[in-house]
């Protein structure tokens, strides 16, 4: 009798411990060393330490669970719990992200932080709940710049006809159409397509040219800084709502700290990246005619993309 009781207590102990522990599947499309992976790896380190191993994270990287749209669908369905996803592809799920992806919206990092970490950023994260996402925080991709293999680009006229890969985002496609390019939506990664000249160019922040070695296949870079590109650190809303208050607080705290760590890290590395890309032989246009680029896309806010009154009202607030 005594032995049975001890046995039952042991079984109960292990059952309780097992149900208390939690495994999070977190997906990114990029490879180790990339901006998203730095957030993901830091989040894993922090949450595992702070929960004393009760919460563990498995990072699925390099698009092993599919492209960003597919990851977002899996998060909605609850088969993946979290992701660090570029704001661009959220466009298909909630047009509100077109507000933060608006061209030339932010002049610098400080302004981006002020807005994204403030009430307007919160409004965007909150809005994602309508499509089944819990937007937790913004981390950063950075200011996007144009690269191509064909010619030096200084003004929008130089872009005419260039085949530029864009993310799965109606806004990004329209920006490049408006600038006179031939935009081609394509999921990440795109090295082979650039190498085989299926596309002439692409646009992304500096870390991408370094980590993905685009200096090997893209001769020209133009510092257009046309969009400040953020990542949305996201969870499935249903999964999130089922967590205990303590776990929600732990996860929210760890993702916030990971995001802030990554933004600081990304910015600190940009000067070194620029020097490296120059050394590797890229021809870098540091001072394109930004006024002309801005003028070309100035009318975007009046297009159908922003006709949803909710999206339009928020954009106006941001622009002001
Ligand atoms: O161009 C993209 O798809 C994104 O900027 C990338 C490279 C996945 C990083 O967020």
Tab-separated table of N, CA and C in Angstrom, residues 174-315:
chain	number	residue	atom	x	y	z
A	174	UNK	N	3.807	48.373	-55.378
A	174	UNK	CA	3.371	49.670	-55.922
A	174	UNK	C	4.501	50.707	-55.854
A	175	UNK	N	5.275	50.680	-54.766
A	175	UNK	CA	6.379	51.654	-54.656
A	175	UNK	C	7.295	51.520	-55.874
A	176	UNK	N	7.669	50.260	-56.190
A	176	UNK	CA	8.651	50.079	-57.269
A	176	UNK	C	8.043	50.283	-58.660
A	177	UNK	N	6.752	50.016	-58.765
A	177	UNK	CA	6.051	50.321	-60.025
A	177	UNK	C	6.060	51.825	-60.243
A	178	UNK	N	5.728	52.545	-59.165
A	178	UNK	CA	5.640	54.005	-59.235
A	178	UNK	C	7.004	54.621	-59.542
A	179	UNK	N	8.048	53.972	-59.056
A	179	UNK	CA	9.392	54.494	-59.310
A	179	UNK	C	9.881	54.166	-60.725
A	180	UNK	N	9.101	53.332	-61.429
A	180	UNK	CA	9.448	53.049	-62.835
A	180	UNK	C	10.149	51.718	-63.040
A	181	UNK	N	10.298	50.917	-61.969
A	181	UNK	CA	10.953	49.618	-62.129
A	181	UNK	C	9.939	48.570	-62.570
A	182	UNK	N	10.443	47.366	-62.753
A	182	UNK	CA	9.584	46.231	-63.068
A	182	UNK	C	9.625	45.319	-61.829
A	183	UNK	N	8.726	45.549	-60.845
A	183	UNK	CA	8.825	44.792	-59.588
A	183	UNK	C	8.350	43.350	-59.712
A	184	UNK	N	9.114	42.450	-59.121
A	184	UNK	CA	8.794	41.024	-59.200
A	184	UNK	C	8.699	40.447	-57.790
A	185	UNK	N	7.477	40.157	-57.302
A	185	UNK	CA	7.352	39.577	-55.965
A	185	UNK	C	7.958	38.178	-55.930
A	186	UNK	N	8.705	37.908	-54.870
A	186	UNK	CA	9.416	36.629	-54.763
A	186	UNK	C	9.712	36.375	-53.294
A	187	UNK	N	9.464	35.170	-52.801
A	187	UNK	CA	9.788	34.923	-51.393
A	187	UNK	C	11.293	34.786	-51.156
A	188	UNK	N	11.697	34.951	-49.927
A	188	UNK	CA	13.097	34.857	-49.517
A	188	UNK	C	13.497	33.413	-49.329
A	189	UNK	N	14.740	32.996	-49.693
A	189	UNK	CA	15.890	33.758	-50.167
A	189	UNK	C	15.927	33.894	-51.697
A	190	UNK	N	16.838	34.774	-52.189
A	190	UNK	CA	16.815	35.106	-53.619
A	190	UNK	C	18.208	35.114	-54.268
A	191	UNK	N	19.207	34.551	-53.586
A	191	UNK	CA	20.585	34.604	-54.114
A	191	UNK	C	20.653	33.998	-55.535
A	192	UNK	N	20.061	32.797	-55.690
A	192	UNK	CA	20.146	32.094	-56.981
A	192	UNK	C	19.493	32.924	-58.093
A	193	UNK	N	18.365	33.530	-57.780
A	193	UNK	CA	17.643	34.321	-58.794
A	193	UNK	C	18.482	35.541	-59.212
A	194	UNK	N	19.203	36.123	-58.249
A	194	UNK	CA	20.069	37.260	-58.589
A	194	UNK	C	21.262	36.769	-59.410
A	195	UNK	N	21.832	35.655	-58.963
A	195	UNK	CA	23.020	35.104	-59.628
A	195	UNK	C	22.703	34.724	-61.073
A	196	UNK	N	21.528	34.145	-61.282
A	196	UNK	CA	21.162	33.696	-62.633
A	196	UNK	C	20.461	34.782	-63.441
A	197	UNK	N	20.461	36.010	-62.894
A	197	UNK	CA	19.857	37.175	-63.573
A	197	UNK	C	18.371	37.001	-63.904
A	198	UNK	N	17.669	36.222	-63.108
A	198	UNK	CA	16.207	36.158	-63.239
A	198	UNK	C	15.662	37.527	-62.836
A	199	UNK	N	16.365	38.153	-61.895
A	199	UNK	CA	16.061	39.528	-61.489
A	199	UNK	C	17.371	40.336	-61.529
A	200	UNK	N	17.232	41.668	-61.715
A	200	UNK	CA	18.436	42.507	-61.787
A	200	UNK	C	18.851	43.005	-60.411
A	201	UNK	N	17.865	43.172	-59.538
A	201	UNK	CA	18.206	43.799	-58.257
A	201	UNK	C	17.210	43.468	-57.170
A	202	UNK	N	17.468	44.056	-56.041
A	202	UNK	CA	16.613	43.839	-54.868
A	202	UNK	C	16.842	45.023	-53.934
A	203	UNK	N	16.066	45.087	-52.873
A	203	UNK	CA	16.260	46.195	-51.920
A	203	UNK	C	16.141	45.631	-50.515
A	204	UNK	N	17.108	45.994	-49.685
A	204	UNK	CA	17.164	45.474	-48.326
A	204	UNK	C	18.169	46.283	-47.501
A	205	UNK	N	18.130	46.128	-46.188
A	205	UNK	CA	19.117	46.835	-45.361
A	205	UNK	C	20.530	46.254	-45.519
A	206	UNK	N	21.510	47.010	-44.987
A	206	UNK	CA	22.920	46.648	-45.198
A	206	UNK	C	23.289	45.247	-44.730
A	207	UNK	N	22.687	44.799	-43.580
A	207	UNK	CA	23.112	43.495	-43.053
A	207	UNK	C	22.880	42.387	-44.075
A	208	UNK	N	21.838	42.543	-44.915
A	208	UNK	CA	21.496	41.505	-45.898
A	208	UNK	C	22.627	41.352	-46.922
A	209	UNK	N	23.176	42.506	-47.374
A	209	UNK	CA	24.239	42.443	-48.403
A	209	UNK	C	25.464	41.732	-47.838
A	210	UNK	N	25.678	41.892	-46.519
A	210	UNK	CA	26.832	41.250	-45.894
A	210	UNK	C	26.554	39.756	-45.649
A	211	UNK	N	25.472	39.468	-44.890
A	211	UNK	CA	25.209	38.084	-44.464
A	211	UNK	C	24.943	37.175	-45.674
A	212	UNK	N	24.230	37.706	-46.674
A	212	UNK	CA	23.906	36.875	-47.843
A	212	UNK	C	24.912	37.041	-48.991
A	213	UNK	N	26.023	37.772	-48.707
A	213	UNK	CA	27.110	37.942	-49.702
A	213	UNK	C	26.610	38.473	-51.052
A	214	UNK	N	25.699	39.431	-51.013
A	214	UNK	CA	25.196	39.989	-52.271
A	214	UNK	C	26.283	40.780	-53.003
A	215	UNK	N	27.368	41.133	-52.286
A	215	UNK	CA	28.478	41.835	-52.949
A	215	UNK	C	29.102	40.956	-54.043
A	216	UNK	N	28.857	39.635	-53.995
A	216	UNK	CA	29.419	38.747	-55.027
A	216	UNK	C	28.668	38.877	-56.353
A	217	UNK	N	27.405	39.317	-56.292
A	217	UNK	CA	26.547	39.251	-57.485
A	217	UNK	C	25.797	40.554	-57.796
A	218	UNK	N	25.988	41.579	-56.948
A	218	UNK	CA	25.313	42.876	-57.135
A	218	UNK	C	26.391	43.963	-57.106
A	219	UNK	N	26.682	44.538	-58.261
A	219	UNK	CA	27.791	45.504	-58.347
A	219	UNK	C	27.419	46.851	-57.715
A	220	UNK	N	26.164	47.251	-57.867
A	220	UNK	CA	25.788	48.624	-57.516
A	220	UNK	C	24.837	48.684	-56.315
A	221	UNK	N	25.130	49.612	-55.421
A	221	UNK	CA	24.195	49.836	-54.307
A	221	UNK	C	23.902	51.339	-54.216
A	222	UNK	N	22.641	51.671	-53.985
A	222	UNK	CA	22.223	53.074	-53.854
A	222	UNK	C	21.579	53.250	-52.489
A	223	UNK	N	22.073	54.206	-51.715
A	223	UNK	CA	21.578	54.401	-50.347
A	223	UNK	C	20.267	55.192	-50.370
A	224	UNK	N	19.244	54.526	-50.852
A	224	UNK	CA	17.933	55.175	-50.998
A	224	UNK	C	17.214	55.342	-49.656
A	225	UNK	N	17.460	54.439	-48.723
A	225	UNK	CA	16.780	54.483	-47.414
A	225	UNK	C	15.274	54.752	-47.592
A	226	UNK	N	14.688	54.097	-48.584
A	226	UNK	CA	13.305	54.444	-48.965
A	226	UNK	C	12.244	53.968	-47.978
A	227	UNK	N	12.528	52.855	-47.270
A	227	UNK	CA	11.553	52.387	-46.265
A	227	UNK	C	12.312	51.946	-45.023
A	228	UNK	N	11.854	52.401	-43.861
A	228	UNK	CA	12.375	51.834	-42.619
A	228	UNK	C	11.599	50.538	-42.408
A	229	UNK	N	12.338	49.438	-42.448
A	229	UNK	CA	11.692	48.115	-42.437
A	229	UNK	C	11.809	47.520	-41.040
A	230	UNK	N	10.647	47.224	-40.452
A	230	UNK	CA	10.695	46.614	-39.113
A	230	UNK	C	10.294	45.146	-39.219
A	231	UNK	N	10.592	44.422	-38.162
A	231	UNK	CA	10.027	43.072	-38.013
A	231	UNK	C	8.947	43.193	-36.962
A	232	UNK	N	7.916	42.396	-37.114
A	232	UNK	CA	6.939	42.308	-36.032
A	232	UNK	C	7.193	40.974	-35.330
A	233	UNK	N	7.477	41.054	-34.029
A	233	UNK	CA	7.717	39.851	-33.228
A	233	UNK	C	6.336	39.398	-32.776
A	234	UNK	N	5.904	38.260	-33.309
A	234	UNK	CA	4.482	37.940	-33.274
A	234	UNK	C	4.227	36.550	-32.687
A	235	UNK	N	3.044	36.401	-32.081
A	235	UNK	CA	2.609	35.086	-31.580
A	235	UNK	C	1.194	34.841	-32.086
A	236	UNK	N	0.750	33.595	-31.998
A	236	UNK	CA	-0.637	33.284	-32.360
A	236	UNK	C	-1.545	33.772	-31.224
A	237	UNK	N	-2.623	34.450	-31.567
A	237	UNK	CA	-3.483	35.053	-30.538
A	237	UNK	C	-4.153	33.991	-29.654
A	238	UNK	N	-4.594	32.904	-30.273
A	238	UNK	CA	-5.301	31.859	-29.526
A	238	UNK	C	-4.345	31.237	-28.498
A	239	UNK	N	-3.143	30.945	-28.964
A	239	UNK	CA	-2.117	30.366	-28.081
A	239	UNK	C	-1.811	31.348	-26.949
A	240	UNK	N	-1.642	32.609	-27.316
A	240	UNK	CA	-1.291	33.646	-26.347
A	240	UNK	C	-2.371	33.761	-25.265
A	241	UNK	N	-3.619	33.766	-25.706
A	241	UNK	CA	-4.723	33.937	-24.753
A	241	UNK	C	-4.847	32.755	-23.790
A	242	UNK	N	-4.329	31.590	-24.212
A	242	UNK	CA	-4.441	30.402	-23.346
A	242	UNK	C	-3.294	30.331	-22.321
A	243	UNK	N	-2.308	31.223	-22.428
A	243	UNK	CA	-1.170	31.177	-21.488
A	243	UNK	C	-1.571	31.742	-20.127
A	244	UNK	N	-0.798	31.366	-19.105
A	244	UNK	CA	-1.036	31.969	-17.787
A	244	UNK	C	-0.531	33.413	-17.807
A	245	UNK	N	-1.018	34.225	-16.874
A	245	UNK	CA	-0.564	35.626	-16.807
A	245	UNK	C	0.950	35.687	-16.617
A	246	UNK	N	1.487	34.777	-15.772
A	246	UNK	CA	2.933	34.783	-15.498
A	246	UNK	C	3.727	34.504	-16.778
A	247	UNK	N	3.290	33.503	-17.530
A	247	UNK	CA	4.028	33.177	-18.761
A	247	UNK	C	3.917	34.290	-19.794
A	248	UNK	N	2.743	34.909	-19.855
A	248	UNK	CA	2.586	36.033	-20.797
A	248	UNK	C	3.558	37.158	-20.441
A	249	UNK	N	3.673	37.433	-19.130
A	249	UNK	CA	4.571	38.516	-18.698
A	249	UNK	C	6.024	38.152	-19.005
A	250	UNK	N	6.388	36.883	-18.759
A	250	UNK	CA	7.773	36.455	-19.029
A	250	UNK	C	8.115	36.578	-20.514
A	251	UNK	N	7.184	36.101	-21.352
A	251	UNK	CA	7.434	36.115	-22.803
A	251	UNK	C	7.481	37.555	-23.327
A	252	UNK	N	6.532	38.375	-22.880
A	252	UNK	CA	6.507	39.774	-23.353
A	252	UNK	C	7.799	40.495	-22.943
A	253	UNK	N	8.262	40.246	-21.722
A	253	UNK	CA	9.487	40.904	-21.237
A	253	UNK	C	10.706	40.439	-22.022
A	254	UNK	N	10.779	39.138	-22.279
A	254	UNK	CA	11.960	38.595	-22.973
A	254	UNK	C	12.007	39.046	-24.430
A	255	UNK	N	10.842	39.122	-25.082
A	255	UNK	CA	10.856	39.514	-26.503
A	255	UNK	C	11.176	41.011	-26.625
A	256	UNK	N	10.700	41.783	-25.668
A	256	UNK	CA	11.006	43.223	-25.695
A	256	UNK	C	12.529	43.436	-25.522
A	257	UNK	N	13.112	42.751	-24.562
A	257	UNK	CA	14.551	42.909	-24.333
A	257	UNK	C	15.364	42.397	-25.520
A	258	UNK	N	14.884	41.290	-26.131
A	258	UNK	CA	15.593	40.744	-27.294
A	258	UNK	C	15.520	41.731	-28.460
A	259	UNK	N	14.352	42.355	-28.640
A	259	UNK	CA	14.168	43.300	-29.751
A	259	UNK	C	15.069	44.525	-29.567
A	260	UNK	N	15.131	45.025	-28.353
A	260	UNK	CA	15.942	46.225	-28.122
A	260	UNK	C	17.430	45.895	-28.251
A	261	UNK	N	17.812	44.724	-27.777
A	261	UNK	CA	19.204	44.262	-27.945
A	261	UNK	C	19.547	44.213	-29.441
A	262	UNK	N	18.634	43.642	-30.233
A	262	UNK	CA	18.924	43.458	-31.664
A	262	UNK	C	18.988	44.784	-32.417
A	263	UNK	N	18.106	45.714	-32.082
A	263	UNK	CA	18.153	47.017	-32.783
A	263	UNK	C	19.498	47.706	-32.531
A	264	UNK	N	19.933	47.662	-31.276
A	264	UNK	CA	21.201	48.317	-30.913
A	264	UNK	C	22.351	47.638	-31.650
A	265	UNK	N	22.335	46.318	-31.657
A	265	UNK	CA	23.386	45.535	-32.309
A	265	UNK	C	23.431	45.847	-33.808
A	266	UNK	N	22.255	45.894	-34.429
A	266	UNK	CA	22.169	46.130	-35.878
A	266	UNK	C	22.770	47.492	-36.246
A	267	UNK	N	22.394	48.491	-35.467
A	267	UNK	CA	22.843	49.861	-35.778
A	267	UNK	C	24.345	50.013	-35.569
A	268	UNK	N	24.851	49.356	-34.536
A	268	UNK	CA	26.284	49.472	-34.222
A	268	UNK	C	27.132	48.861	-35.341
A	269	UNK	N	26.575	47.933	-36.091
A	269	UNK	CA	27.374	47.228	-37.108
A	269	UNK	C	27.338	47.885	-38.492
A	270	UNK	N	26.455	48.898	-38.682
A	270	UNK	CA	26.254	49.406	-40.042
A	270	UNK	C	27.478	50.075	-40.678
A	271	UNK	N	28.258	50.828	-39.876
A	271	UNK	CA	29.429	51.505	-40.462
A	271	UNK	C	30.437	50.459	-40.955
A	272	UNK	N	30.654	49.431	-40.177
A	272	UNK	CA	31.568	48.350	-40.568
A	272	UNK	C	31.085	47.638	-41.829
A	273	UNK	N	29.774	47.461	-41.922
A	273	UNK	CA	29.214	46.771	-43.100
A	273	UNK	C	29.460	47.583	-44.373
A	274	UNK	N	29.253	48.900	-44.241
A	274	UNK	CA	29.431	49.780	-45.398
A	274	UNK	C	30.881	49.684	-45.887
A	275	UNK	N	31.819	49.718	-44.932
A	275	UNK	CA	33.236	49.642	-45.296
A	275	UNK	C	33.520	48.296	-45.980
A	276	UNK	N	32.974	47.239	-45.424
A	276	UNK	CA	33.207	45.901	-45.982
A	276	UNK	C	32.681	45.790	-47.422
A	277	UNK	N	31.467	46.317	-47.643
A	277	UNK	CA	30.850	46.189	-48.969
A	277	UNK	C	31.665	46.960	-50.018
A	278	UNK	N	32.224	48.113	-49.584
A	278	UNK	CA	33.091	48.889	-50.474
A	278	UNK	C	34.352	48.083	-50.800
A	279	UNK	N	34.932	47.496	-49.771
A	279	UNK	CA	36.162	46.696	-49.965
A	279	UNK	C	35.910	45.505	-50.877
A	280	UNK	N	34.712	44.962	-50.794
A	280	UNK	CA	34.380	43.793	-51.621
A	280	UNK	C	34.099	44.188	-53.072
A	281	UNK	N	34.132	45.495	-53.343
A	281	UNK	CA	34.023	45.932	-54.739
A	281	UNK	C	32.678	46.508	-55.145
A	282	UNK	N	31.757	46.666	-54.199
A	282	UNK	CA	30.472	47.264	-54.598
A	282	UNK	C	30.680	48.748	-54.881
A	283	UNK	N	30.002	49.261	-55.869
A	283	UNK	CA	30.054	50.701	-56.145
A	283	UNK	C	28.847	51.313	-55.435
A	284	UNK	N	29.136	52.166	-54.445
A	284	UNK	CA	28.050	52.641	-53.577
A	284	UNK	C	27.732	54.111	-53.844
A	285	UNK	N	26.483	54.366	-54.219
A	285	UNK	CA	26.024	55.762	-54.386
A	285	UNK	C	25.495	56.227	-53.036
A	286	UNK	N	26.299	57.062	-52.383
A	286	UNK	CA	25.930	57.503	-51.030
A	286	UNK	C	24.879	58.597	-51.049
A	287	UNK	N	24.848	59.388	-52.121
A	287	UNK	CA	23.951	60.551	-52.136
A	287	UNK	C	23.040	60.560	-53.364
A	288	UNK	N	22.112	59.610	-53.422
A	288	UNK	CA	21.164	59.648	-54.551
A	288	UNK	C	20.255	60.870	-54.432
A	289	UNK	N	19.515	61.148	-55.482
A	289	UNK	CA	18.601	62.288	-55.479
A	289	UNK	C	17.322	61.904	-54.714
A	290	UNK	N	17.420	61.937	-53.398
A	290	UNK	CA	16.306	61.485	-52.549
A	290	UNK	C	15.064	62.349	-52.765
A	291	UNK	N	15.282	63.644	-53.050
A	291	UNK	CA	14.131	64.536	-53.284
A	291	UNK	C	13.314	64.026	-54.472
A	292	UNK	N	14.011	63.584	-55.509
A	292	UNK	CA	13.302	63.079	-56.695
A	292	UNK	C	12.596	61.756	-56.376
A	293	UNK	N	13.241	60.895	-55.602
A	293	UNK	CA	12.593	59.627	-55.214
A	293	UNK	C	11.321	59.899	-54.416
A	294	UNK	N	11.454	60.807	-53.440
A	294	UNK	CA	10.297	61.165	-52.604
A	294	UNK	C	9.150	61.702	-53.439
A	295	UNK	N	9.494	62.592	-54.367
A	295	UNK	CA	8.458	63.224	-55.190
A	295	UNK	C	7.687	62.168	-55.983
A	296	UNK	N	8.404	61.159	-56.501
A	296	UNK	CA	7.736	60.117	-57.298
A	296	UNK	C	6.680	59.341	-56.498
A	297	UNK	N	6.961	59.156	-55.193
A	297	UNK	CA	6.017	58.313	-54.419
A	297	UNK	C	5.084	59.151	-53.534
A	298	UNK	N	5.144	60.467	-53.691
A	298	UNK	CA	4.404	61.364	-52.796
A	298	UNK	C	2.891	61.133	-52.830
A	299	UNK	N	2.409	60.615	-53.967
A	299	UNK	CA	0.961	60.481	-54.122
A	299	UNK	C	0.412	59.143	-53.602
A	300	UNK	N	1.302	58.311	-53.121
A	300	UNK	CA	0.900	56.963	-52.682
A	300	UNK	C	-0.209	56.989	-51.641
A	301	UNK	N	-0.160	57.992	-50.782
A	301	UNK	CA	-1.149	58.066	-49.691
A	301	UNK	C	-2.582	58.254	-50.206
A	302	UNK	N	-2.698	58.720	-51.446
A	302	UNK	CA	-4.041	58.908	-52.014
A	302	UNK	C	-4.501	57.724	-52.843
A	303	UNK	N	-3.683	56.682	-52.877
A	303	UNK	CA	-4.048	55.528	-53.695
A	303	UNK	C	-4.962	54.572	-52.928
A	304	UNK	N	-5.545	53.623	-53.660
A	304	UNK	CA	-6.449	52.621	-53.089
A	304	UNK	C	-5.874	51.873	-51.900
A	305	UNK	N	-4.542	51.695	-51.920
A	305	UNK	CA	-3.841	50.976	-50.848
A	305	UNK	C	-4.181	51.536	-49.478
A	306	UNK	N	-4.493	52.836	-49.472
A	306	UNK	CA	-4.763	53.518	-48.197
A	306	UNK	C	-6.214	53.955	-48.084
A	307	UNK	N	-7.104	53.298	-48.849
A	307	UNK	CA	-8.493	53.777	-48.847
A	307	UNK	C	-9.266	53.324	-47.601
A	308	UNK	N	-8.816	52.251	-46.932
A	308	UNK	CA	-9.469	51.830	-45.683
A	308	UNK	C	-9.371	52.990	-44.679
A	309	UNK	N	-10.539	53.492	-44.193
A	309	UNK	CA	-10.519	54.705	-43.360
A	309	UNK	C	-9.637	54.583	-42.111
A	310	UNK	N	-9.577	53.361	-41.539
A	310	UNK	CA	-8.761	53.107	-40.350
A	310	UNK	C	-7.271	53.311	-40.693
A	311	UNK	N	-6.874	52.757	-41.838
A	311	UNK	CA	-5.479	52.808	-42.283
A	311	UNK	C	-5.129	54.255	-42.646
A	312	UNK	N	-6.078	54.893	-43.354
A	312	UNK	CA	-5.851	56.261	-43.801
A	312	UNK	C	-5.685	57.218	-42.619
A	313	UNK	N	-6.569	57.050	-41.628
A	313	UNK	CA	-6.518	57.956	-40.468
A	313	UNK	C	-5.190	57.801	-39.726
A	314	UNK	N	-4.725	56.553	-39.594
A	314	UNK	CA	-3.471	56.322	-38.868
A	314	UNK	C	-2.271	56.866	-39.657
A	315	UNK	N	-2.338	56.706	-40.979
A	315	UNK	CA	-1.234	57.230	-41.802
A	315	UNK	C	-1.137	58.747	-41.653
